[in-house]
Amino acid sequence: MRTRPLKVALLGCGVVGSEVARIMTTHADDLAARIGAPVELAGVAVRRPSKVREGIEPALITTDATALVERGDIDVVVEVIGGIEPARTLITTAFENGASVVSANKALLAEDGAALHAAAEKYGRDLYYEAAVAGAIPLVRPLRESLAGDKVNRVLGIVNGTTNFILDKMDTSGAGYSEALDEATALGYAEADPTADVEGFDAAAKAAILAGIAFHTRVKIGDVHREGITEVTAADIASARRMGCTVKLLAICERAADGASVTARVHPAMIPLSHPLASVREAYNAVFVEAEAAGQLMFYGPGAGGSPTASAVLGDLVAVCRNKLGEATGPGESAYTRLPVSPMGEVVTRYHISLDVADKPGVLAQVATVFAEQGVSIDTVRQQGKDGEASLVVVTHRAPDAALSGTVEALRKLDTVRGVASIMRVEGE
C-alpha cells in the first residue's frame, strides 16, 4: 500500500457533505485498504465558518473555495454545494489544477454536463456523479459501465422521494395535496420551498442525465417535458383507485421505435397496482431499465438523505482514487449517437380524462365524435349522472400526445361539457 495519502477537498458541508466527512474519518482504514492508499481530508469549503462541525478539524475549514481547489496538491474534489455557480467554475478550476471531481450536482450536470465532460477530458481527469441521481441507488455506473455493451431502450422510474411521499400519503390516507405536503415538510422530506421537487424540476434534471447516459446522446434539462404534482387532487387518486391504479410522478426516457430519436419527460401518471413501481412507498425511489439483451432491470432504494447520498459519493471517491493510483481515468461522456430529442407532442401516450357534462341524451355521442375527429381511439368510458349533472371518465388507447391535447381543447368547446375535471396520462401497461 502507498503510504502518501491522496488529498481530498470537500466543497460544501451541509447534510451530505458532513456525512461524507464523517465516513471518511470513521472508515479511514477500510477506505485505505480498498483504494490502496490512505485518503486525507485536506480542506472543507463552507459559507458559514462559525458553525460547529463535529468531527472536522477547525483548521480545515475555509471560506475560500477557489484557493482550495487551486492548491495544486489536491487529488480529488468532492462538490456537494449544488447550484450552477460557483460550482461550475470551481469544478473547471479543479480540473485545471490537477484534481478529479466527484459531484452530486444534478442541476449543473443536466444544464452543462457536456462542457464539464469536455473539460475533464481536456485535462485528463475523472468526473463521477453517481450521487446526482437517485441517492444511494447504483444507477449511473450500471448504465455507463455494466450496460455499455447493451442497447438501452427505456428508463422508467420514480426519482424524487418528496413527491413519492406526498402521492403515497394521498393514496393511503385520502389526504389532499396540501395536507400531504405539510406532513412531508414536518418530517423533513420536503424543503421549506418545495418548488424544485413538487414542480418536477429535480426529477427533470435526473431524467436528462439518465437519458444522456442511456442513449449515448446529449440531453439537457430544457429538452425534458416537465409537469409537477401540484394539480393532482384527491379525486384523481380516487379515480386511479377505481381503475386498479395508483398515481406516481414518473421520469420516462425512451428511444423511438425506429431508433432515430429519443424522448425524456416527467409527469404524474396512473400506473396499474400490478406494476412493481406501484408498490414503491414513502420517500423511496425505484427505476426500471429496459435493455435488449439484459431485459428488464429494477433498481430500488432510498433516493435522498445525508447517509444514502454520501454512500454514493464515497463509492465514486474510491473509484476515482483507484484511477489516480493507476494513472488512468474512468469512462467519460459517450454522446456518439447524436440523436435528436423529440417534443412531447410526438410522444405516444394514453390519457385518463374526467369531464363534467350535462346529464342528457346525446352527450356521450358528442364526446365520442370529438375523439374520432382527432384520431384518438377510446378504450373505456364510465358515466355517472344525477339531477342534470354528470361525470364522464374516458380512458384512451395510445395516441400522439398532440392529438390527445387537441382532443381536450375540442372537448372544452362543446356546450354539453361543463368543464374538464382532470387529465392524466396512463403508463406501465
XYZ file of C-alpha atoms in Angstrom:
429
model
C 0.000 0.000 0.000
C 1.176 3.507 -0.818
C 1.804 5.497 2.353
C 1.479 9.012 0.936
C -2.205 9.932 1.251
C -4.463 11.060 -1.550
C -5.756 14.512 -0.651
C -9.454 15.312 -0.873
C -11.057 18.773 -0.883
C -14.700 18.948 0.168
C -16.844 21.765 -1.245
C -19.892 22.083 0.982
C -20.511 20.685 4.431
C -24.273 20.505 4.766
C -26.318 17.348 5.258
C -24.433 15.370 2.610
C -21.001 16.972 2.976
C -20.853 16.479 6.739
C -21.766 12.816 6.303
C -19.045 12.385 3.667
C -16.510 13.865 6.081
C -17.725 11.613 8.914
C -17.463 8.433 6.846
C -14.021 9.402 5.550
C -12.879 9.717 9.172
C -14.596 6.739 10.789
C -13.927 4.350 7.897
C -10.444 5.630 7.078
C -8.723 2.249 7.442
C -11.284 0.420 5.307
C -11.168 3.087 2.612
C -7.364 2.947 2.538
C -7.436 -0.852 2.178
C -9.951 -0.677 -0.665
C -8.158 2.101 -2.504
C -4.578 1.040 -1.908
C -3.592 4.308 -0.243
C -4.911 6.435 2.619
C -7.216 9.353 1.863
C -6.873 12.611 3.737
C -9.423 15.381 4.071
C -7.255 18.366 3.121
C -9.816 21.177 3.301
C -13.515 21.939 3.612
C -15.012 24.998 1.913
C -18.108 26.448 3.593
C -20.089 29.682 3.633
C -20.508 29.942 7.410
C -17.181 29.160 9.120
C -18.530 29.906 12.614
C -20.869 26.918 12.573
C -19.651 23.990 14.698
C -18.935 20.929 12.561
C -18.415 17.917 14.744
C -15.524 15.660 13.770
C -13.893 18.179 11.413
C -10.693 19.939 12.449
C -11.353 23.714 12.566
C -8.071 24.293 10.728
C -9.538 22.540 7.659
C -12.429 24.981 7.349
C -12.156 27.767 4.772
C -14.474 30.182 3.034
C -12.159 30.472 0.030
C -13.249 27.571 -2.158
C -11.292 28.888 -5.136
C -7.999 28.898 -3.232
C -8.722 25.366 -2.022
C -9.186 23.897 -5.498
C -6.226 25.891 -6.853
C -3.739 24.473 -4.327
C -2.219 22.010 -6.785
C -1.765 19.196 -4.255
C -5.444 18.177 -4.220
C -6.117 14.813 -5.853
C -9.919 14.759 -5.713
C -12.509 17.497 -5.231
C -15.893 16.438 -3.847
C -18.533 19.018 -4.829
C -21.773 18.944 -2.843
C -22.681 22.641 -2.774
C -25.243 22.367 -5.602
C -26.458 25.050 -7.992
C -24.866 26.304 -11.192
C -22.369 28.874 -9.920
C -19.883 28.894 -8.312
C -19.957 25.086 -8.667
C -19.294 25.122 -12.419
C -16.269 27.426 -12.132
C -14.875 25.525 -9.144
C -15.123 22.171 -10.924
C -13.409 23.514 -14.026
C -10.705 25.104 -11.878
C -10.181 21.785 -10.107
C -9.583 20.056 -13.444
C -7.117 22.750 -14.476
C -5.154 22.280 -11.254
C -4.802 18.511 -11.416
C -7.803 17.236 -9.455
C -10.540 14.846 -10.500
C -14.089 15.589 -9.365
C -16.892 13.723 -7.644
C -20.163 15.673 -7.773
C -23.739 15.296 -6.579
C -24.873 18.336 -8.580
C -27.767 17.182 -10.763
C -28.813 20.705 -11.778
C -25.367 21.576 -13.118
C -24.844 18.249 -14.864
C -28.259 18.457 -16.533
C -27.573 22.018 -17.674
C -23.886 21.919 -18.603
C -22.733 18.299 -18.440
C -21.232 18.334 -21.924
C -18.903 21.240 -21.123
C -17.831 19.649 -17.837
C -17.078 16.352 -19.550
C -15.106 18.211 -22.214
C -13.036 19.979 -19.537
C -12.401 16.692 -17.727
C -11.221 15.085 -20.962
C -9.047 18.075 -21.861
C -7.102 17.842 -18.606
C -7.194 14.053 -18.304
C -9.357 13.987 -15.159
C -12.320 11.974 -13.914
C -15.844 13.313 -13.489
C -18.041 10.954 -11.460
C -21.601 11.721 -10.301
C -23.447 8.658 -9.040
C -24.938 10.724 -6.206
C -26.597 13.133 -8.660
C -29.337 10.613 -9.481
C -31.406 8.537 -7.038
C -29.250 8.880 -3.928
C -27.714 5.608 -2.802
C -29.134 3.558 -5.664
C -26.359 2.382 -8.030
C -27.720 3.585 -11.346
C -25.285 5.858 -13.191
C -22.420 3.362 -13.090
C -24.536 0.388 -14.261
C -25.732 2.483 -17.199
C -22.256 3.845 -18.012
C -20.333 0.611 -17.447
C -22.322 -2.572 -16.785
C -24.703 -1.977 -19.718
C -22.091 -0.393 -22.004
C -22.284 -3.403 -24.337
C -26.083 -3.490 -24.442
C -28.734 -1.296 -26.078
C -30.958 0.501 -23.566
C -34.400 1.327 -24.945
C -36.238 2.710 -21.941
C -35.675 4.100 -18.463
C -38.796 4.486 -16.333
C -38.848 5.369 -12.689
C -39.602 7.291 -9.537
C -36.594 9.536 -8.924
C -37.901 12.060 -6.396
C -38.603 10.938 -2.857
C -40.535 14.036 -1.774
C -43.205 13.719 -4.441
C -43.459 9.979 -3.958
C -44.069 10.520 -0.240
C -46.793 13.098 -0.951
C -48.588 10.955 -3.543
C -48.275 7.877 -1.344
C -49.891 9.710 1.592
C -52.682 10.989 -0.664
C -53.315 7.421 -1.785
C -53.126 5.644 1.572
C -54.766 8.230 3.826
C -57.106 10.090 1.495
C -55.364 13.383 2.295
C -55.391 16.273 -0.140
C -52.230 17.622 -1.734
C -51.745 20.458 0.789
C -52.175 18.154 3.788
C -49.715 15.612 2.407
C -47.195 18.369 1.627
C -47.488 19.698 5.175
C -46.741 16.226 6.545
C -43.758 15.825 4.205
C -42.410 19.188 5.387
C -42.886 18.330 9.060
C -40.972 15.065 8.597
C -38.128 16.759 6.718
C -38.887 15.153 3.342
C -39.824 18.497 1.763
C -37.803 21.713 1.830
C -39.251 24.976 3.141
C -39.548 25.913 -0.548
C -40.570 22.613 -2.211
C -40.828 24.034 -5.739
C -37.902 22.069 -7.215
C -39.496 18.820 -6.088
C -43.239 19.325 -6.498
C -42.966 21.135 -9.845
C -40.755 18.377 -11.264
C -37.501 20.325 -11.753
C -35.473 17.890 -9.629
C -36.823 14.848 -11.477
C -36.351 16.549 -14.854
C -32.653 17.156 -14.160
C -32.230 13.484 -13.255
C -34.151 12.427 -16.364
C -31.810 14.495 -18.551
C -28.762 12.828 -17.008
C -30.211 9.326 -17.309
C -31.355 9.820 -20.907
C -27.939 11.128 -21.948
C -26.137 8.149 -20.449
C -28.660 5.517 -21.543
C -28.930 6.627 -25.159
C -25.376 7.959 -25.688
C -26.627 11.378 -26.708
C -26.756 14.843 -25.203
C -29.944 15.691 -23.339
C -30.267 18.921 -21.353
C -32.896 19.766 -18.796
C -34.561 22.088 -21.305
C -35.190 19.058 -23.530
C -37.240 17.344 -20.831
C -41.001 17.829 -20.787
C -41.916 18.631 -17.196
C -45.127 18.607 -15.178
C -45.331 18.606 -11.386
C -47.831 17.189 -8.921
C -49.418 20.398 -7.609
C -52.564 19.853 -9.696
C -53.080 16.240 -8.580
C -56.240 16.035 -6.476
C -57.811 13.533 -4.112
C -60.365 12.943 -6.885
C -57.557 11.934 -9.274
C -56.249 9.470 -6.694
C -59.761 8.062 -6.200
C -60.248 7.716 -9.970
C -56.969 5.857 -10.241
C -58.013 3.515 -7.446
C -61.280 2.717 -9.237
C -59.203 1.725 -12.277
C -56.945 -0.509 -10.175
C -54.153 2.064 -10.433
C -52.164 4.491 -8.322
C -50.580 7.836 -9.209
C -46.800 8.364 -9.325
C -44.550 11.134 -10.616
C -42.570 9.322 -13.290
C -39.394 10.121 -15.176
C -39.610 8.404 -18.557
C -36.763 8.272 -21.080
C -37.400 6.339 -24.287
C -35.722 5.504 -27.553
C -38.114 5.807 -30.503
C -39.229 2.554 -32.128
C -37.242 3.399 -35.267
C -34.188 4.332 -33.190
C -33.970 7.759 -34.830
C -34.793 9.903 -31.786
C -35.319 9.866 -28.033
C -37.776 11.430 -25.615
C -37.459 12.491 -21.987
C -40.394 13.527 -19.824
C -41.503 13.936 -16.222
C -45.160 13.991 -15.257
C -47.726 12.386 -12.940
C -49.211 9.199 -14.335
C -51.571 6.435 -13.363
C -49.911 3.025 -13.220
C -51.566 -0.348 -12.526
C -51.281 -1.700 -8.997
C -49.752 -4.811 -10.541
C -46.732 -2.806 -11.747
C -43.685 -3.046 -9.421
C -43.407 0.762 -9.266
C -46.884 0.951 -7.722
C -45.553 -0.620 -4.516
C -42.756 1.936 -4.046
C -43.820 3.721 -0.877
C -42.878 6.704 1.252
C -39.741 8.578 0.079
C -38.163 5.644 -1.746
C -37.035 5.674 -5.381
C -37.122 2.917 -7.985
C -36.026 2.838 -11.620
C -36.728 0.321 -14.374
C -34.192 -0.068 -17.147
C -35.182 -1.983 -20.265
C -32.300 -3.220 -22.434
C -32.294 -5.517 -25.455
C -30.031 -8.235 -24.065
C -30.419 -7.756 -20.308
C -34.189 -7.366 -20.393
C -35.882 -5.559 -17.502
C -33.764 -4.453 -14.545
C -35.104 -2.718 -11.432
C -33.058 -0.547 -9.083
C -34.656 0.300 -5.732
C -33.652 2.127 -2.571
C -33.542 5.418 -0.649
C -33.264 8.251 -3.144
C -32.134 11.080 -0.890
C -30.802 11.954 2.561
C -27.374 12.517 4.037
C -26.225 8.950 4.551
C -27.620 7.401 1.337
C -26.242 10.212 -0.838
C -22.898 10.142 0.982
C -22.700 6.413 0.255
C -22.873 7.151 -3.469
C -20.293 9.945 -3.127
C -17.873 7.653 -1.281
C -18.317 4.931 -3.892
C -17.266 7.404 -6.570
C -14.405 8.648 -4.390
C -12.992 5.140 -4.082
C -13.228 4.606 -7.851
C -11.604 7.940 -8.680
C -8.793 7.390 -6.161
C -8.088 3.952 -7.632
C -7.880 5.546 -11.061
C -5.446 8.134 -9.679
C -3.160 5.427 -8.332
C -3.287 3.578 -11.631
C -2.692 6.794 -13.599
C -5.876 6.153 -15.532
C -9.305 7.700 -15.953
C -12.721 6.099 -15.971
C -15.418 6.420 -18.635
C -16.195 9.917 -19.835
C -19.075 11.247 -21.883
C -20.471 8.957 -24.578
C -22.599 11.005 -26.976
C -21.728 9.422 -30.284
C -25.335 8.734 -31.386
C -26.242 12.450 -31.559
C -29.942 11.555 -31.504
C -32.457 14.410 -31.530
C -34.894 14.778 -28.626
C -38.473 14.684 -29.874
C -41.009 17.159 -28.454
C -43.747 15.939 -26.132
C -46.382 16.302 -28.833
C -44.847 13.389 -30.744
C -44.793 11.055 -27.747
C -47.382 8.269 -27.913
C -49.315 8.046 -24.632
C -52.658 7.106 -23.095
C -54.938 9.563 -21.300
C -57.432 9.373 -18.435
C -59.830 12.304 -18.918
C -62.571 13.224 -16.438
C -65.308 15.539 -17.753
C -68.185 17.369 -16.060
C -71.050 17.168 -18.535
C -74.771 17.799 -18.826
C -76.817 14.724 -17.897
C -78.917 14.406 -21.014
C -79.161 12.158 -24.095
C -76.548 12.520 -26.816
C -73.679 13.768 -24.652
C -71.671 10.577 -24.944
C -72.150 10.547 -28.716
C -70.889 14.149 -28.977
C -67.819 13.345 -26.888
C -67.100 10.182 -28.870
C -67.341 12.177 -32.118
C -64.678 14.616 -30.907
C -62.303 11.757 -30.127
C -62.938 10.209 -33.544
C -62.340 13.519 -35.348
C -58.979 13.885 -33.578
C -57.984 10.310 -34.476
C -57.939 9.114 -30.858
C -59.417 5.717 -30.064
C -61.379 5.224 -26.821
C -60.577 2.255 -24.610
C -63.174 2.582 -21.841
C -65.918 5.025 -20.773
C -67.608 5.383 -17.384
C -70.578 7.706 -16.893
C -72.438 8.750 -13.759
C -75.274 11.268 -13.580
C -77.793 12.846 -11.214
C -80.059 15.914 -11.190
C -78.963 17.188 -14.562
C -75.226 16.927 -13.889
C -72.929 14.046 -14.809
C -69.327 12.973 -14.891
C -67.787 11.181 -17.793
C -64.465 9.371 -17.470
C -62.717 8.367 -20.688
C -59.570 6.270 -20.960
C -57.949 6.309 -24.400
C -55.792 3.942 -26.354
C -52.263 5.119 -27.163
C -52.038 8.128 -29.467
C -49.666 11.048 -30.117
C -49.768 13.473 -27.209
C -50.515 16.358 -29.569
C -53.681 14.563 -30.753
C -54.776 13.992 -27.167
C -54.138 17.641 -26.295
C -56.152 18.671 -29.343
C -58.962 16.401 -28.214
C -59.115 18.081 -24.815
C -59.244 21.540 -26.402
C -62.058 20.445 -28.696
C -63.986 18.950 -25.776
C -63.803 22.266 -23.918
C -65.714 23.899 -26.788
C -68.716 21.564 -26.528
C -71.809 23.199 -24.980
C -72.575 19.973 -23.141
C -69.143 19.845 -21.455
C -69.220 21.982 -18.314
C -65.530 21.504 -17.555
C -62.502 19.216 -17.712
C -62.118 17.992 -14.139
C -58.786 16.249 -14.627
C -56.373 14.960 -17.239
C -53.705 12.397 -16.505
C -51.548 10.069 -18.541
C -51.659 6.309 -18.034
C -48.368 4.380 -18.095
C -46.953 0.984 -17.238
C -49.115 -1.175 -19.444
